XYZ file of C-alpha atoms in Angstrom:
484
model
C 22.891 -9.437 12.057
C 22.959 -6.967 8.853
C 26.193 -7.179 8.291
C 26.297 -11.473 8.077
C 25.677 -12.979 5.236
C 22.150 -14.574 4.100
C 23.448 -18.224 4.556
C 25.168 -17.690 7.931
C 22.043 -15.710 9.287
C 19.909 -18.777 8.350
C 22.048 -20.965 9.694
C 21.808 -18.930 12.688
C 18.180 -19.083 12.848
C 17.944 -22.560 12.019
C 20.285 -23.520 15.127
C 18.139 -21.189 17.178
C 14.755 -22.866 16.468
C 16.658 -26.460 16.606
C 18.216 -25.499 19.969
C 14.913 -24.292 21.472
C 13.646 -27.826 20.253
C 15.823 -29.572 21.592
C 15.895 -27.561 25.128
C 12.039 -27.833 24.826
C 12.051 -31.526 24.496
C 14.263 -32.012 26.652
C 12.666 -30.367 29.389
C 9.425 -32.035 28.726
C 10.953 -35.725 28.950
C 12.524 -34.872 31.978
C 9.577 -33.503 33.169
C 7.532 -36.447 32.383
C 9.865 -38.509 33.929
C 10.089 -36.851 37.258
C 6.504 -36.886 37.344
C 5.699 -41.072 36.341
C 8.673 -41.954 38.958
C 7.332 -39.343 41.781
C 3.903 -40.799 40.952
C 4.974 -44.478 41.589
C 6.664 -43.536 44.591
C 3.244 -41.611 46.046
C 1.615 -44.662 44.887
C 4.071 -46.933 47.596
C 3.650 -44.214 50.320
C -0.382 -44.228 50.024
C -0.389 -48.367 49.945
C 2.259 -48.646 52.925
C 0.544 -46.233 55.202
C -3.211 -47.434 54.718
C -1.440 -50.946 55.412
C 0.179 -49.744 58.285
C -2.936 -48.008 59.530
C -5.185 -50.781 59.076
C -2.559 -53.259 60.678
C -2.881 -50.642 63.939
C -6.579 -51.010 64.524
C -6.472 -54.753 63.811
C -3.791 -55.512 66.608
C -4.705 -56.459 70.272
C -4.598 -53.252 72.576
C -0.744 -51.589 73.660
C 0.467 -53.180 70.428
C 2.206 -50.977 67.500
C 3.099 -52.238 64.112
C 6.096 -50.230 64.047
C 7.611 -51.699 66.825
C 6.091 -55.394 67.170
C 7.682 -56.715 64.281
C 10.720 -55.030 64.241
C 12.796 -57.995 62.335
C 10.352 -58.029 59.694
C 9.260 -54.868 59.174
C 12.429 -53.643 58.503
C 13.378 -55.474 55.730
C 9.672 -55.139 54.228
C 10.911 -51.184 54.436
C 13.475 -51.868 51.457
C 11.220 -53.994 50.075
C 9.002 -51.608 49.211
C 10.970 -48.604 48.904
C 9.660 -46.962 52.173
C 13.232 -46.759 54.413
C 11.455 -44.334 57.217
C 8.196 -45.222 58.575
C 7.088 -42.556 61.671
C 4.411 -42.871 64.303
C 3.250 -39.468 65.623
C 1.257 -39.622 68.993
C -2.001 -37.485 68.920
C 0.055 -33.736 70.322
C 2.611 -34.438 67.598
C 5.473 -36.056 69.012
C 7.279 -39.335 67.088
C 6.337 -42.497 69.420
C 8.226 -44.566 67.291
C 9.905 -44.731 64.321
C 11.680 -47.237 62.407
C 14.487 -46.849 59.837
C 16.533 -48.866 57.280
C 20.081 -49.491 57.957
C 20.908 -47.719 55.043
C 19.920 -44.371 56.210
C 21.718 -42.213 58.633
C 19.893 -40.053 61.130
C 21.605 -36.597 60.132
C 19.677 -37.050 56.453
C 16.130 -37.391 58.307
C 13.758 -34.613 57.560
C 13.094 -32.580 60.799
C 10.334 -33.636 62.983
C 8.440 -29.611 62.378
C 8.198 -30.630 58.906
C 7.010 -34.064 59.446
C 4.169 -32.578 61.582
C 3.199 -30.090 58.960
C 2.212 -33.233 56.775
C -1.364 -33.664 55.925
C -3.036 -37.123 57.558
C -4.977 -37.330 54.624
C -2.941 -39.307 52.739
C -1.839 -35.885 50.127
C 2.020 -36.432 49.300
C 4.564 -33.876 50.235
C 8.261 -32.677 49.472
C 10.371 -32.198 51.893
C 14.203 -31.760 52.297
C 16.578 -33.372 54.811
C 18.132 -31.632 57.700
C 20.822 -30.902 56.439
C 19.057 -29.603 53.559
C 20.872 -31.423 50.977
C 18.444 -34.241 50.120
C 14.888 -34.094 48.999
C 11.872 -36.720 50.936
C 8.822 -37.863 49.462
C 6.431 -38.129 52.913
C 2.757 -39.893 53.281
C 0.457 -39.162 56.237
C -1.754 -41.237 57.487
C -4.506 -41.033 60.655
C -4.843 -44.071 62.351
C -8.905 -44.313 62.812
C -9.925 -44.196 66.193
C -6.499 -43.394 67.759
C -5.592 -40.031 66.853
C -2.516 -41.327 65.702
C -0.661 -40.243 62.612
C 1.748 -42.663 60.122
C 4.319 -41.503 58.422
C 5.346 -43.065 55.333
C 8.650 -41.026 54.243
C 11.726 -42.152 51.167
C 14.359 -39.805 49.858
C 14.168 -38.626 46.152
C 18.276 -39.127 45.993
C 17.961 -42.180 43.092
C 14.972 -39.930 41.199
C 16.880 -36.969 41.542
C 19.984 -38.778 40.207
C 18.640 -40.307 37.115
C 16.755 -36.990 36.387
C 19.976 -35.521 36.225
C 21.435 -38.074 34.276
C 18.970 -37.857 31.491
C 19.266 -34.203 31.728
C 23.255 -34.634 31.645
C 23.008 -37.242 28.709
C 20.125 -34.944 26.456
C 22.296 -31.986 26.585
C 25.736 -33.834 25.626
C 23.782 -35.744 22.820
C 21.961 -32.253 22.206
C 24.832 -30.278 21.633
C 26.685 -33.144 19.565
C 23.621 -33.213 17.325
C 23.489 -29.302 17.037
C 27.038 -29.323 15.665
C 26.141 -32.454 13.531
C 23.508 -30.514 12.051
C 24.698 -26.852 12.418
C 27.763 -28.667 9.605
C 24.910 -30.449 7.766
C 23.255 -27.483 7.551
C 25.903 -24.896 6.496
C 26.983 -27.221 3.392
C 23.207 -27.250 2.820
C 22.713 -23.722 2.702
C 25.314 -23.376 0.588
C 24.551 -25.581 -1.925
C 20.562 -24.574 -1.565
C 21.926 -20.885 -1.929
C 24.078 -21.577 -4.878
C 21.414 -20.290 -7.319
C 21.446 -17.073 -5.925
C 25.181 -17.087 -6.259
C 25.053 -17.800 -10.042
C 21.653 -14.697 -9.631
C 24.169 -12.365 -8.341
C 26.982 -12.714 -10.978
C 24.539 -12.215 -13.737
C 23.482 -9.543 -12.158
C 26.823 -8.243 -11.554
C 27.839 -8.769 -15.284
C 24.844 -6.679 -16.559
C 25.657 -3.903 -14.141
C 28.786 -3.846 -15.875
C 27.245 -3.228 -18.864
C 26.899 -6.681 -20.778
C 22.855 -6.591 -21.103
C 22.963 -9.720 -23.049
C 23.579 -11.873 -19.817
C 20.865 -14.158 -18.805
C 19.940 -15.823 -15.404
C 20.663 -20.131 -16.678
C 18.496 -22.664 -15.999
C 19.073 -23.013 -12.584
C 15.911 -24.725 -10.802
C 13.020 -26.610 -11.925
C 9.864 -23.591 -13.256
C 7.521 -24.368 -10.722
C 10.070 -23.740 -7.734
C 10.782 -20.440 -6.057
C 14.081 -20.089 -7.773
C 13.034 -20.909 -10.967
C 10.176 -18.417 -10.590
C 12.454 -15.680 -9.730
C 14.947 -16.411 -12.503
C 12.311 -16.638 -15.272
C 10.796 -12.960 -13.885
C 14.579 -11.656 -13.877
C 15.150 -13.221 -16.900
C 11.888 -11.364 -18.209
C 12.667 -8.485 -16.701
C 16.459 -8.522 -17.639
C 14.939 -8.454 -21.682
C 12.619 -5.924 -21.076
C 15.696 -3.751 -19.885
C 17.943 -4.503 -22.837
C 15.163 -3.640 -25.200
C 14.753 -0.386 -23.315
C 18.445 0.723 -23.251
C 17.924 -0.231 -27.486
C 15.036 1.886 -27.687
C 17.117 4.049 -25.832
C 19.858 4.397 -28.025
C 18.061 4.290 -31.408
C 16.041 6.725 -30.100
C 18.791 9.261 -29.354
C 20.410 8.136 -32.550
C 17.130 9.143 -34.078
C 16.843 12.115 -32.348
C 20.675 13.553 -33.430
C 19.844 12.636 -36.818
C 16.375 14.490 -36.410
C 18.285 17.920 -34.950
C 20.832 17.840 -37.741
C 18.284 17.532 -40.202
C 16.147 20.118 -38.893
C 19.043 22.259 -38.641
C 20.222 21.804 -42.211
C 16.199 22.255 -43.572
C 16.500 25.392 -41.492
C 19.572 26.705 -42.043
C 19.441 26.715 -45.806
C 16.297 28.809 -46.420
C 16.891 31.092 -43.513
C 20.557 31.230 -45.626
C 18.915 32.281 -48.598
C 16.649 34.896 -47.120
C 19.585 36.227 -45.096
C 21.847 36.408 -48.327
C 19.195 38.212 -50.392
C 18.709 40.482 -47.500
C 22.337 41.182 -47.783
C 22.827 41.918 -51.445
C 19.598 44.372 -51.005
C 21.386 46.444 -48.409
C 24.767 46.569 -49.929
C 23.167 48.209 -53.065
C 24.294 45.102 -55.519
C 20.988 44.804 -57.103
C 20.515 48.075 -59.074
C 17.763 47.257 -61.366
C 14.032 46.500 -60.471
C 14.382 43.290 -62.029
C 16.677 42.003 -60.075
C 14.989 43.312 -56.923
C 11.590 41.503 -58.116
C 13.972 38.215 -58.561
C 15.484 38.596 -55.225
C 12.233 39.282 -53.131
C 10.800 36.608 -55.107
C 13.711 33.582 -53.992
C 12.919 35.569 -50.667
C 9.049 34.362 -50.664
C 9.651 30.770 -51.761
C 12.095 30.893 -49.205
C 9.797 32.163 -46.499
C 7.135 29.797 -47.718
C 9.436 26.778 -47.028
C 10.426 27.669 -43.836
C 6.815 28.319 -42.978
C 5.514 25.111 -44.123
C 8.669 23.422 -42.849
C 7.820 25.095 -39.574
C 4.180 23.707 -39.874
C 4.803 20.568 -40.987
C 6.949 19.845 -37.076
C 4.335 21.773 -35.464
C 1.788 19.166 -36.715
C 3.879 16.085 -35.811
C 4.454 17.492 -32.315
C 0.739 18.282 -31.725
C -0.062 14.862 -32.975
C 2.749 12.845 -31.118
C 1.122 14.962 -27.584
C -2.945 14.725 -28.537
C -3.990 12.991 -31.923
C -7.641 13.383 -31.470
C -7.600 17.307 -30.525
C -6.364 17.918 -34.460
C -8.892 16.180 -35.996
C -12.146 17.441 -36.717
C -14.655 13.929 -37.475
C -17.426 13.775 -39.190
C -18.244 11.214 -41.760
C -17.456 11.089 -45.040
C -16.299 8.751 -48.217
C -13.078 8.144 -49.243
C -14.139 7.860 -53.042
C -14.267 11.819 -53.084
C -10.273 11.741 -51.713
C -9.799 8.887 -54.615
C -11.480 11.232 -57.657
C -9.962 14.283 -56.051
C -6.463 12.854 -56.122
C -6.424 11.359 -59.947
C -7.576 15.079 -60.679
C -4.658 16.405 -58.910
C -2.248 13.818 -60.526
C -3.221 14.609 -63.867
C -2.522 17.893 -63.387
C 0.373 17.604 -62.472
C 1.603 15.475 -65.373
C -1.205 15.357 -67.897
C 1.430 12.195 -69.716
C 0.680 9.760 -67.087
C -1.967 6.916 -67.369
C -4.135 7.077 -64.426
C -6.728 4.222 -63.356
C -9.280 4.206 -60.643
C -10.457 1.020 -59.434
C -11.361 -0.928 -56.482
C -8.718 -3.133 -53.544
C -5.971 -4.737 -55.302
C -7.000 -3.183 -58.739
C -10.383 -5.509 -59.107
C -13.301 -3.870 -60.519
C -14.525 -0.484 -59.916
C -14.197 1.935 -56.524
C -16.325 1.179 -53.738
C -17.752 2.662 -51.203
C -15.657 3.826 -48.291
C -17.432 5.063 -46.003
C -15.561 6.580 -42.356
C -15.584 8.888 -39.749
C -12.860 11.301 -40.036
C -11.412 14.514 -40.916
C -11.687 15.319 -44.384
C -8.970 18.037 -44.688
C -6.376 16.035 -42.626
C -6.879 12.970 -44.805
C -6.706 15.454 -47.871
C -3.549 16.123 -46.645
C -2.837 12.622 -46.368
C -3.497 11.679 -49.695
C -2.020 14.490 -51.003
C 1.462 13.744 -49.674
C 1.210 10.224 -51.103
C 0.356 11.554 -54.709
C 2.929 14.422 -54.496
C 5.621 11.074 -53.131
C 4.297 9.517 -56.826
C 4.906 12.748 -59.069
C 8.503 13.451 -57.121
C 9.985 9.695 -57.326
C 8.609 8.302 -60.585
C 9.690 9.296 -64.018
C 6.659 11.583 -65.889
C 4.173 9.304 -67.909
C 4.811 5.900 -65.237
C 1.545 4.788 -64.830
C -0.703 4.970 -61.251
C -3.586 3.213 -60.107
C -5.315 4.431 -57.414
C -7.924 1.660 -55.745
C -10.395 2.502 -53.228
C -13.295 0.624 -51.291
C -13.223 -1.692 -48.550
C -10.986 -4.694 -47.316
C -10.728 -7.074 -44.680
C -13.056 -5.138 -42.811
C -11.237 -1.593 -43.042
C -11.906 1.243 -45.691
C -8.777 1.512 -48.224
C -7.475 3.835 -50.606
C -4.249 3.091 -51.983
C -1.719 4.636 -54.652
C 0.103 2.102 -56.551
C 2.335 3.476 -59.446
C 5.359 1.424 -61.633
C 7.585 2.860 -60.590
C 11.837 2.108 -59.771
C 10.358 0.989 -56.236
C 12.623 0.773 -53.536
C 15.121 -1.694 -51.332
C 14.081 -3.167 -48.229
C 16.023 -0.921 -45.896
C 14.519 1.797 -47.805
C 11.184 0.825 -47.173
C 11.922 0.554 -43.560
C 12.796 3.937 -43.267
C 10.662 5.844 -45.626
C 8.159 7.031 -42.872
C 10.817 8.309 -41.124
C 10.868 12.260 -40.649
C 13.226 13.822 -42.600
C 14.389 10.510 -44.507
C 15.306 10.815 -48.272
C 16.071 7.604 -50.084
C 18.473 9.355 -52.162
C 19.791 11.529 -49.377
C 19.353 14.657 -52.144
C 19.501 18.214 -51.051
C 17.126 19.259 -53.712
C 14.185 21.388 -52.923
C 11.801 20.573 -55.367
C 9.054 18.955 -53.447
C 8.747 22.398 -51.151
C 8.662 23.008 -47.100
C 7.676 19.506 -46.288
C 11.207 17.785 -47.219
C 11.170 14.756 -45.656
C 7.932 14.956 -43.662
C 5.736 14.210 -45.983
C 5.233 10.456 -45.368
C 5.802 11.212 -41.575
C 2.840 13.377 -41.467
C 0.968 11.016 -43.465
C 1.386 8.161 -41.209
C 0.800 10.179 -37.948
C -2.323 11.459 -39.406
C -3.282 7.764 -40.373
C -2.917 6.929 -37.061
C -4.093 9.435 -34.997
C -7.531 8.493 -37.031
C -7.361 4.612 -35.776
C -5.768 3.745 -38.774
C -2.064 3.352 -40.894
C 0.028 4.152 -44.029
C 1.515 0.763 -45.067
C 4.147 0.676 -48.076
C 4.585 -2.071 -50.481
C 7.345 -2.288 -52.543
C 10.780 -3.660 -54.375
C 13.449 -2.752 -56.629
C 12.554 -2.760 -59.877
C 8.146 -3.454 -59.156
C 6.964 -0.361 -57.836
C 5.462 0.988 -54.737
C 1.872 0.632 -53.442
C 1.331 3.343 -50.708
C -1.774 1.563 -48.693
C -4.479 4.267 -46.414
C -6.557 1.482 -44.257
C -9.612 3.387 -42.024
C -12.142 2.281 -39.734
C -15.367 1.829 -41.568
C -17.707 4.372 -39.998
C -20.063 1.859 -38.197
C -16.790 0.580 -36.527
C -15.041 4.057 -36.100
C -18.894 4.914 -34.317
């Protein structure tokens, strides 16, 4: 049965249960037949021998209904269906018996079986001598005489149209099972043919088209449109994970040869150095002092290059374990960081104010990890001083918006494109794709770190920007009653 198809195995099971119907009903009609004509017969029998009982006491003395009236009892035999009437004497032997014409002696039922009858009227089965033909018999006592009549007819007419009907159900049985067995197979098919279409979608995505869909093939609220809209579902889902998939592994080359190139070059520079000290080229002490020196600020890259993915791993594995909370306000961050701008280009105009640049900072208040979110805000000042020209303007707003605390770092600057803006939080992404090493170890994680940091707090780093209008780097926070 494995190895046949779905529609021929329901076929197969639907001809089994109609077969076993139509056996079943079969039988029961016949049954119920057999019974209602048996029944009418027994109901003859009965009638005929209380008649013939009552007729004996009612008779003058030495006379017998059987034989008295032999020219009209016979006839009254056909009449009413009774063709052998017996008279058993009181040890069991016939006295007399009368038969129709019709009936020939050889097809009697034997006289042991006719005594075996019960005189209470009960009707019996019997067969014929020569065993070939079933009786119907009715015994009778005759009161007072210890007599016994014997009502008997053969069951050849029931027995024939039982057969018949059997004959007839199971020609017109097995004519209908074919009618419907074809019926049913074109049925199938076409009732299966949205499993059909299932299976070639399916067979198109195995072979690697992912954009295939499962069509409109049934109405929503039916099985088969249930099952194609969760395929269908499903089928999106998968396509979106073999995406994620592949930009991830995109991401994740792009990520190695990045971290190779921000390790290779320092580990370069230290090597070279390390070189040129051994093979005696730098005689003087000042050139010594130069070469341990590109040595440290080598070192001191790789180390906080080193740092900077050890903090993105530990926060991509457990956020909250690197963060030490306890509340604080993010005005402090906000004064701290116009401090640290200035210093580091005393030319540019610097303005603290609230959300959006309306009126003066507000409070801020949140539950978090002051040195983290120093760190935070420190990478999106240092982003200002790298990528905007000395003496651009940058407001810095801080206070509370829509429900979150802010602090954001807006300067007026070149800005950036869309796809640039997309990207910038990426690790290791430089919109100008320079090789410089101004900024220090953090090349290219800066904004990563930031965000992850944001986040692992409950919060985000949003960016705001285009070509030509600046960039508005945006810190949002749980308020501390929320972030409690």
């Amino acid at each position: 049965m494995s190895r046949l198809s779905l529609r021929a195995r329901l076929l197969l099971l639907t001809t089994g249960l109609l077969l076993a119907g139509l056996t079943l009903v079969s039988a029961v009609v016949s049954d119920r037949l057999e019974r209602y004509q048996l029944g009418q017969l027994d109901s003859q029998l009965r009638s005929f021998t209380a008649l013939i009982s009552r007729a004996s006491t009612a008779l003058p003395s030495g006379a017998d209904p059987v034989t008295a009236y032999p020219e009209r009892l016979q006839p009254a035999l056909d009449m009413f269906g009774v063709p052998y009437l017996v008279h058993l004497d009181a040890d069991g032997t016939i006295a007399r018996d009368i038969q129709s014409s019709r009936l020939d002696k050889a097809n009697l039922p034997p006289l042991g079986d006719l005594r075996a009858i019960p005189a209470e009227g009960t009707p019996v089965t019997l067969r014929a001598a020569d065993g070939r033909e079933r009786w119907r018999a009715v015994a009778r006592a005759v009161p007072g005489a210890g007599e016994t009549v014997i009502a008997a007819t053969p069951l050849t007419e029931l027995d024939a149209t039982i057969a018949r009907l059997r004959t007839t159900s199971l020609v017109s049985g097995a004519v209908l099972l074919v009618l419907l067995s074809g019926v049913g197979w074109f049925a199938l098919g076409r009732g299966l043919r949205p499993l059909r279409r299932i299976e070639h979608t399916a067979a198109a995505i195995a072979g690697g088209d992912l954009t295939r869909r499962v069509p409109d093939i049934a109405a929503p609220s039916t099985e088969i449109g249930h099952l194609a809209a969760s395929l269908n579902t499903m089928l999106g889902q998968l396509e979106r994970a073999f995406a994620d998939r592949a930009a991830s592994e995109a991401r994740m080359r792009t990520f190695v040869s990045d971290v190779s190139h921000e390790l290779r070059t320092p580990l370069f520079g230290i090597k070279g150095s390390a070189e040129l000290y051994r093979m005696g080229a730098l005689p003087e002490r000042a050139d010594v002092d130069e070469t341990m020196h590109r040595i440290d600020r080598e070192a001191t890259r790789l180390a906080g290059l080193a740092e900077g993915l050890l903090l993105l791993a530990q926060l991509d594995e457990a956020p909250e374990e690197q963060l030490d909370r306890a509340p604080m306000d993010l005005r402090t961050l906000a004064n701290d960081a116009r401090h640290d701008l200035r210093a580091l280009d005393p030319s540019r105009p610097i303005e603290l104010t609230g959300p959006g640049g309306d009126g003066p900072p507000g409070p801020a208040q949140v539950h978090a990890d002051e040195t983290r979110l120093r760190q935070v805000v420190t990478n999106l000042v240092g982003n200002v001083a790298t990528h905007t020209p000395p003496g651009t303007p940058v407001r810095i707003g801080v206070g509370t918006e829509d429900g979150a605390a802010l602090l954001e770092v807006a300067d007026e600057g070149p800005g950036m494109a869309a796809e640039q803006a997309g990207r910038v939080f990426d690790r290791f992404y430089r919109t100008d794709r320079s090789r410089s090493r101004s900024d220090g170890g953090n090349r290219g994680l800066g904004l990563a770190i930031a965000r992850s940091l944001a986040r692992a707090h409950g919060g985000d780093v949003e960016l705001e920007t285009a070509l030509g209008e600046g960039a508005r780097f945006r810190l949002t926070l749980p308020l501390l009653d929320q972030a409690a």
